[in-house]
Coordinates of C-alpha atoms in Angstrom, one line a residue:
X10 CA 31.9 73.9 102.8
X11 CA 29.4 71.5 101.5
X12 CA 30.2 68.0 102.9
X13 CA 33.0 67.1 105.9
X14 CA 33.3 64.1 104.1
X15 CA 35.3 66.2 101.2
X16 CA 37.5 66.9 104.2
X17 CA 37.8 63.3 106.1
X18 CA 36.3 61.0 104.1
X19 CA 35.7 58.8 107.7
X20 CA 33.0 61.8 109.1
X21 CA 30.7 61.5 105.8
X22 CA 28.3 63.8 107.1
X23 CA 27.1 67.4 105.6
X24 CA 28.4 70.2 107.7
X25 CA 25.6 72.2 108.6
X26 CA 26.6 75.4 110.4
X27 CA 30.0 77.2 110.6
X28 CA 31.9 79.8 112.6
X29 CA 35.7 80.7 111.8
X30 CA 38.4 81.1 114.7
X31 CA 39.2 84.7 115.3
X32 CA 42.9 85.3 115.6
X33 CA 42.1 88.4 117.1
X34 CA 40.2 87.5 120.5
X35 CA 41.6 88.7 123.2
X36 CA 42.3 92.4 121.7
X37 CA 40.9 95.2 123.0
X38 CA 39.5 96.2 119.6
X39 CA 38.7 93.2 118.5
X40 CA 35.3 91.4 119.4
X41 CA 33.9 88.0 118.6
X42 CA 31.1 89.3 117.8
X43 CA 32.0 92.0 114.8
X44 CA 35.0 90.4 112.9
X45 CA 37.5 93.3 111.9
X46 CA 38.0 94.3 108.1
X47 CA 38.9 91.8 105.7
X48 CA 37.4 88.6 107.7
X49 CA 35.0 86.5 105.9
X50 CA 31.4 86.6 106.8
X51 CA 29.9 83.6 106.6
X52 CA 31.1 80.1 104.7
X53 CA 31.2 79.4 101.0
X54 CA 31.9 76.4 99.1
X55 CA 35.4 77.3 98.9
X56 CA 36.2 77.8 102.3
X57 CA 38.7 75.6 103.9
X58 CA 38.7 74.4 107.8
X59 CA 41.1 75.6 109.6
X60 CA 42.2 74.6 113.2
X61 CA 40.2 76.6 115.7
X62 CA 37.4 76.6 113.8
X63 CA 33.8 75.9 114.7
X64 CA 31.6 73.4 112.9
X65 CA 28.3 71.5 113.7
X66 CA 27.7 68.0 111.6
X67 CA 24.8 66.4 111.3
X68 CA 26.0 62.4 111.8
X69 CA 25.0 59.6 112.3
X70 CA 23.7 58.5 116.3
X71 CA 26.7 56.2 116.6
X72 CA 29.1 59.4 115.2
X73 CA 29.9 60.5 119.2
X74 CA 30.7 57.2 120.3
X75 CA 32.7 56.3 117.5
X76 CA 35.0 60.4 118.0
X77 CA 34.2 61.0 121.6
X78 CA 38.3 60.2 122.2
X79 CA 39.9 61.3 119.1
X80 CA 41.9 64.2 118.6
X81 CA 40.3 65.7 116.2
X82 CA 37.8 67.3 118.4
X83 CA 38.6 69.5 121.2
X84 CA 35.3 69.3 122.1
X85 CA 32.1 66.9 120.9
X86 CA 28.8 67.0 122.6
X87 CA 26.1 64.5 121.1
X88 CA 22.8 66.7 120.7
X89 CA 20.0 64.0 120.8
X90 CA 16.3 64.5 119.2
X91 CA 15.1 60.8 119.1
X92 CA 13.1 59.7 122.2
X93 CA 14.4 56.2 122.5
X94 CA 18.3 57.1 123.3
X95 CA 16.5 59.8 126.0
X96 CA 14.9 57.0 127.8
X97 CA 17.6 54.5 127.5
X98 CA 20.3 57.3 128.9
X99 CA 17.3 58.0 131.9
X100 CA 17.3 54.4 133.0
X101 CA 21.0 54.3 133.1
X102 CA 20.5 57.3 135.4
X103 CA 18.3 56.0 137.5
X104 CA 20.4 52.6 137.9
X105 CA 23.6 54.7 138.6
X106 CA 21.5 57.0 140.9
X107 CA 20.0 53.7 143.0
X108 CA 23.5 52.3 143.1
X109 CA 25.1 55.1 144.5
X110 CA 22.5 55.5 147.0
X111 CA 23.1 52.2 148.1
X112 CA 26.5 53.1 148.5
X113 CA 25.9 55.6 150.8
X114 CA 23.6 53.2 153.1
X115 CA 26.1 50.4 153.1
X116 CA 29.2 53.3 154.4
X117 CA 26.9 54.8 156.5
X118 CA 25.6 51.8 158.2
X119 CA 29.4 51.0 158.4
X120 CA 28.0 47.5 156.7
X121 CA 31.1 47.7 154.3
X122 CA 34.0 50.3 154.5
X123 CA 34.6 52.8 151.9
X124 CA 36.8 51.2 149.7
X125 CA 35.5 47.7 150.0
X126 CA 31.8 49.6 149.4
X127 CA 33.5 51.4 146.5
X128 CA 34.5 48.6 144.7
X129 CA 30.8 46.9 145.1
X130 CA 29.3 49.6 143.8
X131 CA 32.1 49.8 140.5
X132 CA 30.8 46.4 140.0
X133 CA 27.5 46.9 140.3
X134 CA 27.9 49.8 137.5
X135 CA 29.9 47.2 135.0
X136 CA 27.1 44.5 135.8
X137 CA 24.0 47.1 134.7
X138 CA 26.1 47.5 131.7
X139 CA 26.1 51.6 132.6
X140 CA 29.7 51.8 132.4
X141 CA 32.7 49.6 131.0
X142 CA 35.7 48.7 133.0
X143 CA 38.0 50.2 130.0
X144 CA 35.7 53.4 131.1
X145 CA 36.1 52.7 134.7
X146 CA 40.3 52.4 134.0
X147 CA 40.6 55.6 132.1
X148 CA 38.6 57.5 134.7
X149 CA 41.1 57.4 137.7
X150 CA 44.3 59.2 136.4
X151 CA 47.4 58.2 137.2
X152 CA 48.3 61.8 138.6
X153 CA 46.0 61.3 141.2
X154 CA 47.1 57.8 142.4
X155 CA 50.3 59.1 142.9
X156 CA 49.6 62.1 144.4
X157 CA 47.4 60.0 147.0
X158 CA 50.3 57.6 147.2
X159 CA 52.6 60.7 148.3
X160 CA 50.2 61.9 150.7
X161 CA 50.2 58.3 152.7
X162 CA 53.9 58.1 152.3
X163 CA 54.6 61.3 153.9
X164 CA 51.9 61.3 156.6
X165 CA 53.4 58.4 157.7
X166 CA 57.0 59.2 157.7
X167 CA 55.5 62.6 159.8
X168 CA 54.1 60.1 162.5
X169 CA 57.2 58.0 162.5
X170 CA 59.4 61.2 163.2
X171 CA 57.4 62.9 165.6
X172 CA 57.1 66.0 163.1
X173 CA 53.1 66.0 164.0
X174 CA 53.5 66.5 167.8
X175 CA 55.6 69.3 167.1
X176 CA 52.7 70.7 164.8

């Protein structure tokens, strides 16, 4: 296995631990656990990723940022050892945890209404440079919108047509 870089150049970090996908989960007598005869225990230079499998690289700190969205990864969680990034991500925290607060104070003082407090409180989070408005954007879906949409839409029309005194 040696290098992931041998495999995407772009990665160029060592792969340091390795677990192959088992085509047989699911099977009654098959476990994850005890690969059945003829699988391959352990990696060698000569083994080849294929899709499923599991690796862990050791890259660089900005490595997550830079793959968090690609496709590559099903799934790619940052595991952090240096002290500095810890306390940096625990004042974003706290920022994020005092804004939100003050959400709830303003709503339920019924200084602001929910969606105008909402919106305050998105730009406070784009201000404290905790989130980015490209970040904010990709968080609603547009499934959701729409289905809220749909939801006003028909309430309405069930008002209008006297469907919800007959309910």
């Amino acid at each position: 296995l040696g290098s992931a870089k041998k495999y995407r150049p772009e990665y160029e970090c060592p792969i340091i631990a390795y677990r192959a996908f088992n085509d047989n989960q699911g099977e009654d007598n098959a476990s994850v656990d005890s690969p059945g005869a003829g699988a391959d225990i352990g990696a060698t230079p000569e083994t080849r990723l294929r899709r499923g499998d599991h690796i862990i690289l050791n890259a660089a700190s900005t490595f997550y940022s830079t793959f968090k969205d690609s496709s590559d990864f099903v799934v790619l969680r940052r595991v952090s050892g240096d002290g500095d990034g810890d306390s940096f991500e625990r004042e974003k925290a706290a920022t994020a945890g005092c804004i939100l607060l003050g959400l709830v104070a303003l709503v339920s003082t019924s200084t602001l209404p929910l969606l105008e407090a909402v919106m305050v409180a998105l730009a406070a989070m784009v201000f404290f440079h905790i989130t980015t408005m490209d970040a904010i954007v990709k968080a609603v879906k547009l499934r959701t919108v729409l289905t809220i949409v749909g939801a006003f839409g028909l309430g309405k029309a069930i008002g209008q047509e006297g469907v919800a005194n007959i309910l």
